[in-house]
């Protein structure tokens, strides 16, 4: 073969399919699935052509490490036998098929070269960065409205944050020889970090911290004696200080001005008696929300400024009255005709859109998200109502999940019965969560415990750890970074129960453990590469 046909080998098609999976992850689920079909087709066709199809399956299913990894998928299949909700159980097994696909093909394929490995990793990294550029071009106006979820146009903002962290790790670890490529990588990393700051990606920030710590710990392993433990002790101290700072920002923050209930004015300038609730701690921008509220003045004035009913809902589905009162509080003004007079037409549009803080969209959304978390915690402490707030609802998910796990500690409820188990427990405990917010665990470890019991969860964890240890993937900094990102993501999400999350797990694990097995075996235990 000559020319372009010389490149159409089975090996090159399989490599291209792997690169397409990495490239498609931040864009489109259909493209991810099609890339996997291409990989399967090329792998099977090569086996038929070389009359080695059975040998390929034999190599995959007699490799103890590959079998152990695939057993994560098989565990979910076995869990169907004591499942009543087979519809969800089968759907979850479908979502987890990438574990079977990549866990079978990559161990049976020839090991990737270092150049081939970096080609796939860099393709994925730059594709993620380009997807965020597209998001910003198409949805930049949503930033001004504080809609951090809506900025992620193609996949969940949480999954995008994980992929961005992986991209940053790949680009930081890779050392290109050409200066132009080094500059390009620096620009890509800078943009990725700026994007996470602008959209307020808390999950991304947490994963980045974990990645930096894990890579620092790994790097310190190249030192010996006292310097190693000095560096690692410093890392632990920095991590503790960072965690304390974040907790302090979220739980304390700048307090509102001291409030003397006796000194609150009785009536507005227009003569209406104010509504005051000094016991409600909710504040915006350092100002109490539920004081100095004159509802009749607000309703009259708002009806002249907007067609959205005062007692209706904003575009986010929130009560517009609450959004308006919070917005005025963030401006530091009274919630009456005087406060309304200070609103500009732009402010009115922002309130209609559901923006509740005058600062939203005018500074990094990461700071806005921290303020929102603080407000959620304040409301939860006083009222016990978690509805509609991502952090405090998770407290309810985890509490309910632990109650289910205690009742099914040994065998779990089965692959598909997590949803009915949660629904039943919410009813039994009289949960304050509204029906539309009664979700599952949002913690992958807890979900595994609920589904398969303590032994099933331990098996899944060992099936994750042992192949990486046995094939020495822990020697590779990119694997260390990916493992840190994935491990942290599982604390607040059921990461592998969505197509992007399951593919992120199965693809990168199989690539970095099985695909890179020769690279890792040849890598010195304390290699810097």
XYZ file of C-alpha atoms in Angstrom:
529
model
C 0.000 0.000 0.000
C 1.176 3.523 -0.756
C 0.068 7.012 0.156
C -2.874 7.508 2.463
C -3.876 3.850 2.253
C -0.743 2.887 4.138
C -2.235 4.600 7.181
C -5.489 2.629 7.059
C -4.222 -0.187 9.218
C -6.325 -1.805 11.910
C -3.966 -0.464 14.553
C -4.274 3.109 13.295
C -8.061 2.877 13.113
C -8.181 1.627 16.697
C -5.862 4.416 17.840
C -8.036 6.944 15.985
C -11.140 5.546 17.675
C -9.522 5.998 21.093
C -8.552 9.564 20.189
C -12.126 10.208 19.013
C -13.506 9.015 22.356
C -11.218 11.460 24.158
C -12.140 14.262 21.757
C -15.901 13.626 21.861
C -16.331 13.394 25.647
C -16.881 17.150 26.230
C -19.127 17.537 23.201
C -21.686 14.853 22.472
C -22.823 11.494 23.856
C -23.717 10.174 20.402
C -20.218 10.882 19.106
C -18.751 9.102 22.146
C -20.904 6.036 21.427
C -20.039 6.052 17.719
C -16.324 6.219 18.514
C -16.721 3.150 20.732
C -18.546 1.305 17.953
C -15.681 2.175 15.610
C -13.189 0.786 18.132
C -15.187 -2.427 18.600
C -15.625 -2.885 14.844
C -11.939 -2.358 14.051
C -10.858 -4.668 16.872
C -13.219 -7.452 15.809
C -12.407 -7.011 12.110
C -8.701 -7.293 12.813
C -9.327 -10.443 14.815
C -11.302 -11.988 11.946
C -8.709 -10.900 9.375
C -5.848 -12.354 11.393
C -7.909 -15.413 12.414
C -7.235 -14.514 16.026
C -10.674 -13.465 17.231
C -10.923 -16.168 19.880
C -7.356 -15.485 20.957
C -8.205 -11.838 21.554
C -11.062 -12.686 23.872
C -8.948 -15.335 25.567
C -6.171 -12.811 26.240
C -8.652 -10.336 27.690
C -10.584 -12.792 29.841
C -7.571 -14.675 31.157
C -5.792 -11.487 32.210
C -6.447 -11.334 35.955
C -6.162 -7.547 36.086
C -8.530 -7.063 33.150
C -11.016 -9.507 34.671
C -10.843 -7.703 37.993
C -11.606 -4.369 36.325
C -14.437 -5.865 34.239
C -15.881 -7.342 37.435
C -17.133 -3.837 38.331
C -19.543 -4.179 35.407
C -20.289 -7.821 36.249
C -21.096 -6.824 39.841
C -23.886 -4.616 38.512
C -25.143 -7.457 36.290
C -25.178 -9.871 39.240
C -27.020 -7.244 41.289
C -29.963 -7.566 38.892
C -30.847 -10.928 40.456
C -32.220 -9.276 43.617
C -33.570 -6.188 41.872
C -37.249 -5.393 41.426
C -36.818 -2.244 39.326
C -35.272 -4.022 36.352
C -35.888 -1.074 34.048
C -33.433 1.158 35.923
C -31.087 -1.748 36.659
C -30.789 -2.675 32.988
C -30.406 0.965 32.002
C -27.558 1.357 34.491
C -25.855 -1.735 33.071
C -26.184 -0.165 29.623
C -24.565 3.032 30.899
C -21.692 0.971 32.353
C -20.977 -0.897 29.097
C -17.812 1.207 28.505
C -16.221 -0.739 31.384
C -16.768 -3.952 29.409
C -15.693 -2.392 26.104
C -12.468 -0.733 27.212
C -11.732 -3.400 29.824
C -11.822 -6.066 27.092
C -10.178 -4.307 24.145
C -7.314 -2.339 25.681
C -5.765 -5.291 27.575
C -5.933 -7.395 24.382
C -4.551 -4.673 22.099
C -0.823 -4.161 21.638
C 0.393 -1.780 24.325
C 0.471 1.852 23.241
C 3.720 3.645 22.579
C 4.481 6.760 24.590
C 3.883 8.887 21.505
C 0.549 7.199 20.874
C -0.475 7.639 24.506
C 0.336 11.340 24.566
C -1.435 11.811 21.240
C -4.686 10.518 22.751
C -4.294 12.445 26.010
C -3.476 15.736 24.279
C -6.337 15.281 21.810
C -8.715 14.973 24.740
C -7.172 17.897 26.615
C -7.318 20.355 23.733
C -10.824 19.210 22.798
C -12.052 20.049 26.305
C -10.432 23.480 26.146
C -11.979 24.147 22.723
C -15.403 23.095 24.024
C -15.171 25.730 26.769
C -14.245 28.364 24.179
C -17.362 27.356 22.228
C -19.436 27.512 25.423
C -18.222 31.019 26.129
C -18.908 32.198 22.579
C -22.410 30.715 22.526
C -23.520 31.339 26.109
C -21.425 34.205 27.482
C -24.589 36.198 28.172
C -25.607 33.618 30.782
C -22.603 34.522 32.902
C -24.086 37.954 33.514
C -27.181 36.208 34.884
C -25.174 33.913 37.140
C -26.362 30.843 35.211
C -23.243 28.745 35.713
C -25.068 25.570 34.674
C -26.309 27.056 31.426
C -22.819 28.076 30.311
C -21.981 24.389 29.841
C -23.791 23.948 26.543
C -22.907 20.377 25.675
C -22.589 18.269 28.842
C -23.240 18.654 32.566
C -21.253 21.490 34.127
C -19.997 19.039 36.765
C -18.647 16.577 34.169
C -17.143 19.470 32.237
C -15.316 20.555 35.386
C -13.822 17.065 35.773
C -12.714 16.969 32.143
C -11.162 20.425 32.495
C -9.182 19.288 35.531
C -7.956 16.291 33.552
C -6.982 18.584 30.681
C -5.023 20.841 33.033
C -3.217 17.824 34.514
C -2.279 16.460 31.078
C -1.038 19.835 29.846
C 0.957 20.498 33.020
C 2.629 17.072 33.048
C 3.429 16.993 29.313
C 6.787 18.494 28.343
C 6.874 19.354 24.619
C 10.230 20.078 23.041
C 9.152 22.985 20.842
C 8.755 26.423 22.356
C 5.610 27.134 20.359
C 3.899 24.072 21.817
C 4.936 25.069 25.334
C 3.379 28.496 24.809
C 0.209 26.885 23.434
C -0.043 24.614 26.475
C 0.463 27.556 28.829
C -2.335 29.467 27.087
C -4.632 26.422 27.233
C -3.997 25.885 30.954
C -4.510 29.595 31.673
C -7.806 29.601 29.787
C -9.012 26.430 31.532
C -8.312 27.915 34.969
C -9.922 31.228 33.994
C -13.014 29.431 32.692
C -13.422 27.485 35.939
C -13.109 30.749 37.867
C -15.614 32.564 35.656
C -18.272 29.837 35.821
C -17.735 29.144 39.527
C -16.899 25.462 39.184
C -16.695 24.365 42.818
C -16.356 20.709 41.855
C -13.546 21.661 39.500
C -11.816 23.701 42.189
C -12.013 20.797 44.635
C -10.689 18.347 42.053
C -7.833 20.715 41.187
C -6.823 20.971 44.834
C -6.849 17.187 45.160
C -4.851 16.831 41.947
C -2.219 19.337 43.037
C -1.884 17.546 46.374
C -1.645 14.089 44.769
C 0.960 15.194 42.223
C 2.954 16.977 44.904
C 2.890 13.866 47.091
C 3.954 11.715 44.131
C 6.728 14.131 43.226
C 7.990 14.150 46.810
C 8.456 10.392 46.465
C 11.457 11.121 44.261
C 13.196 12.645 47.270
C 14.802 10.633 50.020
C 15.094 10.934 53.765
C 14.127 14.121 55.573
C 13.391 16.290 52.470
C 10.679 13.854 51.367
C 8.792 14.141 54.656
C 9.354 17.884 54.914
C 7.732 18.336 51.504
C 4.894 15.951 52.303
C 4.322 17.546 55.692
C 4.162 20.939 53.987
C 1.631 19.576 51.503
C -0.565 18.256 54.307
C -0.344 21.627 56.053
C -1.261 23.508 52.876
C -4.179 21.163 52.220
C -5.455 21.582 55.772
C -5.076 25.364 55.557
C -6.883 25.451 52.220
C -9.728 23.285 53.510
C -10.040 25.424 56.649
C -10.119 28.614 54.552
C -12.866 27.261 52.320
C -14.924 26.066 55.287
C -14.438 29.458 56.940
C -15.527 31.290 53.787
C -18.626 29.138 53.402
C -19.723 28.924 57.024
C -18.728 32.369 58.289
C -17.909 34.974 55.687
C -18.448 38.679 56.211
C -21.238 39.062 58.808
C -24.138 41.434 58.180
C -24.152 44.699 60.069
C -25.204 44.346 63.736
C -28.985 44.317 63.948
C -30.994 45.914 66.741
C -34.638 44.867 66.285
C -35.803 47.760 68.464
C -34.152 50.266 66.151
C -35.822 49.018 62.971
C -38.146 51.605 61.390
C -41.836 50.870 61.723
C -42.983 52.352 58.420
C -41.601 53.090 54.980
C -41.260 56.590 53.556
C -44.539 55.904 51.739
C -46.272 55.105 55.036
C -46.621 51.317 54.728
C -45.889 49.226 57.812
C -42.697 47.259 57.280
C -42.427 43.498 57.561
C -39.411 42.506 59.698
C -38.085 39.044 60.506
C -34.863 39.693 62.446
C -34.645 35.998 63.364
C -34.055 35.008 59.733
C -30.272 35.045 59.189
C -30.428 35.168 55.392
C -28.262 37.952 54.045
C -27.074 39.198 50.674
C -23.833 41.131 50.310
C -23.683 41.661 54.082
C -27.274 42.958 54.413
C -30.193 41.174 56.066
C -32.857 40.177 53.560
C -36.084 39.971 55.518
C -36.225 43.360 57.183
C -37.687 46.645 55.913
C -40.006 44.911 53.443
C -43.063 46.839 52.217
C -44.914 44.338 50.034
C -47.709 46.580 48.765
C -45.253 49.233 47.606
C -43.119 46.574 45.973
C -46.097 45.051 44.160
C -47.358 48.408 42.872
C -43.936 49.571 41.770
C -42.950 46.263 40.237
C -46.137 46.062 38.144
C -45.127 49.349 36.509
C -41.563 48.177 35.821
C -42.196 44.629 34.607
C -44.802 42.374 33.033
C -43.732 39.460 35.252
C -46.242 39.232 38.151
C -44.889 40.177 41.569
C -46.390 36.978 43.009
C -45.318 34.919 39.995
C -42.030 33.213 39.283
C -38.816 34.327 37.644
C -37.274 32.450 34.718
C -35.505 30.070 37.088
C -38.795 29.058 38.682
C -38.123 30.925 41.940
C -40.774 33.150 43.589
C -40.145 36.546 42.027
C -40.954 38.349 45.278
C -38.070 36.566 46.997
C -35.686 37.281 44.124
C -36.618 40.976 44.158
C -36.270 41.320 47.936
C -32.892 39.566 47.903
C -31.660 41.734 45.031
C -32.635 44.924 46.842
C -30.962 43.625 50.005
C -27.741 43.020 48.077
C -27.871 46.681 47.004
C -28.052 47.719 50.652
C -31.365 49.504 50.226
C -34.829 49.132 51.737
C -37.368 46.852 50.078
C -39.977 49.476 49.253
C -40.676 52.214 46.730
C -37.387 53.919 47.602
C -35.431 50.756 46.844
C -37.381 50.112 43.646
C -36.564 53.607 42.407
C -32.878 52.664 42.426
C -33.355 49.783 39.984
C -32.213 50.311 36.416
C -33.897 48.596 33.437
C -30.940 46.185 33.403
C -31.562 45.358 37.076
C -35.205 44.608 36.279
C -34.202 42.223 33.476
C -31.731 40.482 35.771
C -34.373 40.019 38.491
C -36.832 38.632 35.916
C -34.106 36.167 34.911
C -33.708 34.991 38.511
C -30.581 36.885 39.562
C -30.807 37.583 43.295
C -27.535 39.453 43.918
C -26.436 42.705 42.300
C -22.856 41.363 42.161
C -23.726 38.227 40.193
C -22.104 38.269 36.758
C -20.005 41.276 37.717
C -17.306 39.237 39.428
C -16.075 35.646 39.253
C -18.945 33.231 39.768
C -16.761 31.206 42.123
C -17.173 33.924 44.758
C -20.883 34.094 44.004
C -21.182 30.326 44.453
C -19.455 30.571 47.851
C -21.949 33.255 48.871
C -24.791 31.012 47.715
C -23.486 28.090 49.757
C -23.251 30.327 52.810
C -26.854 31.399 52.316
C -27.939 27.761 51.916
C -26.285 26.782 55.187
C -27.756 29.762 57.038
C -31.255 28.898 55.849
C -30.785 25.232 56.657
C -29.571 25.926 60.207
C -32.530 28.152 60.988
C -35.405 26.553 59.066
C -34.193 23.008 58.401
C -35.487 23.391 54.831
C -33.010 22.009 52.257
C -35.218 22.302 49.166
C -33.714 23.722 46.001
C -30.169 24.064 47.344
C -27.464 21.747 46.038
C -25.366 21.473 49.210
C -28.065 21.155 51.847
C -30.079 18.721 49.720
C -26.994 16.524 49.611
C -27.048 16.421 53.412
C -30.532 14.912 53.133
C -29.475 12.515 50.366
C -26.529 11.262 52.433
C -28.519 10.961 55.658
C -31.240 8.995 53.903
C -28.696 6.871 52.036
C -26.914 5.909 55.250
C -30.226 4.823 56.773
C -30.877 2.592 53.748
C -27.346 1.184 53.878
C -27.701 0.263 57.554
C -30.838 -1.746 56.797
C -29.222 -3.568 53.838
C -25.640 -3.735 55.032
C -24.689 -7.205 53.763
C -26.355 -7.660 50.379
C -27.591 -4.203 49.432
C -30.832 -3.519 47.586
C -29.584 -4.604 44.157
C -28.512 -2.729 41.052
C -31.839 -1.180 40.149
C -33.576 -0.662 43.475
C -31.779 2.423 44.741
C -34.568 4.681 43.480
C -37.469 2.838 45.166
C -35.352 2.384 48.309
C -34.798 6.130 48.545
C -38.451 6.891 47.784
C -39.587 4.537 50.555
C -37.090 5.891 53.095
C -38.037 9.506 52.337
C -41.666 8.618 53.088
C -40.836 6.633 56.220
C -38.681 9.372 57.720
C -41.013 12.208 56.744
C -38.309 13.971 54.770
C -38.776 17.694 54.229
C -37.567 17.320 50.658
C -40.269 18.076 48.111
C -41.065 15.246 45.689
C -39.157 16.847 42.815
C -35.989 17.004 44.945
C -36.046 13.452 46.284
C -33.002 12.162 44.451
C -30.532 9.381 45.161
C -27.228 9.426 47.057
C -25.019 11.774 45.009
C -22.062 9.853 46.438
C -20.695 6.944 44.415
C -19.253 5.141 47.432
C -22.559 5.343 49.271
C -24.428 4.210 46.154
C -22.204 1.128 45.888
C -22.784 0.382 49.578
C -26.556 0.721 49.174
C -26.622 -1.356 45.989
C -24.312 -4.236 46.901
C -23.683 -4.092 50.630
C -20.364 -3.713 52.376
C -18.637 -6.623 50.619
C -19.815 -5.517 47.182
C -18.576 -1.991 47.795
C -15.191 -3.277 49.000
C -14.950 -5.515 45.938
C -15.582 -2.551 43.613
C -12.933 -0.476 45.389
C -10.388 -3.315 45.170
C -11.246 -3.855 41.499
C -10.311 -0.212 41.006
C -7.098 -0.255 43.057
C -5.471 -3.627 42.380
C -5.053 -3.514 38.566
C -3.493 -0.057 38.841
C -1.121 -1.368 41.493
C -0.327 -4.626 39.708
C 0.429 -2.916 36.383
C 2.341 -0.081 38.092
C 0.091 2.714 36.840
C 0.837 4.554 40.085
C 4.259 5.389 38.616
C 2.634 7.665 36.024
C 1.768 11.222 37.120
C -1.137 11.460 34.672
C -2.760 8.408 36.260
C -2.179 9.867 39.732
C -3.889 13.089 38.616
C -6.804 11.262 36.981
C -7.293 9.023 40.032
C -7.390 12.066 42.333
C -9.967 13.786 40.113
C -12.175 10.708 39.880
C -11.912 9.834 43.579
C -12.917 13.333 44.685
C -15.765 13.516 42.165
C -17.305 10.381 43.689
C -17.721 12.151 47.035
C -20.489 14.449 45.776
C -21.766 12.689 42.645
C -22.841 9.276 41.393
C -20.098 9.737 38.821
C -20.341 6.466 36.906
C -24.132 6.531 36.575
C -24.156 8.917 33.607
C -22.780 8.153 30.151
C -20.105 10.845 30.272
C -19.119 9.901 33.820
C -18.987 6.163 33.082
C -16.936 6.760 29.940
C -14.612 9.167 31.766
C -14.009 6.415 34.314
C -13.726 3.394 32.029
C -11.841 5.058 29.174
C -9.147 6.839 31.153
C -8.683 3.983 33.604
C -8.261 1.386 30.849
C -6.085 3.734 28.801
C -3.728 4.654 31.645
C -3.601 1.198 33.251
C -3.888 -1.317 30.382
C -3.008 0.782 27.355
C 0.084 2.178 29.082
C 1.138 -1.091 30.709
C 4.455 -1.297 28.842
C 5.262 2.372 29.436
C 4.540 2.029 33.145
C 6.511 -1.216 33.477
C 9.569 0.438 31.923
C 9.185 3.601 33.958
C 11.585 3.813 36.916
C 9.744 3.803 40.273
C 10.779 7.423 40.870
C 10.678 8.640 37.292
C 10.045 12.321 36.656
C 8.480 11.669 33.264
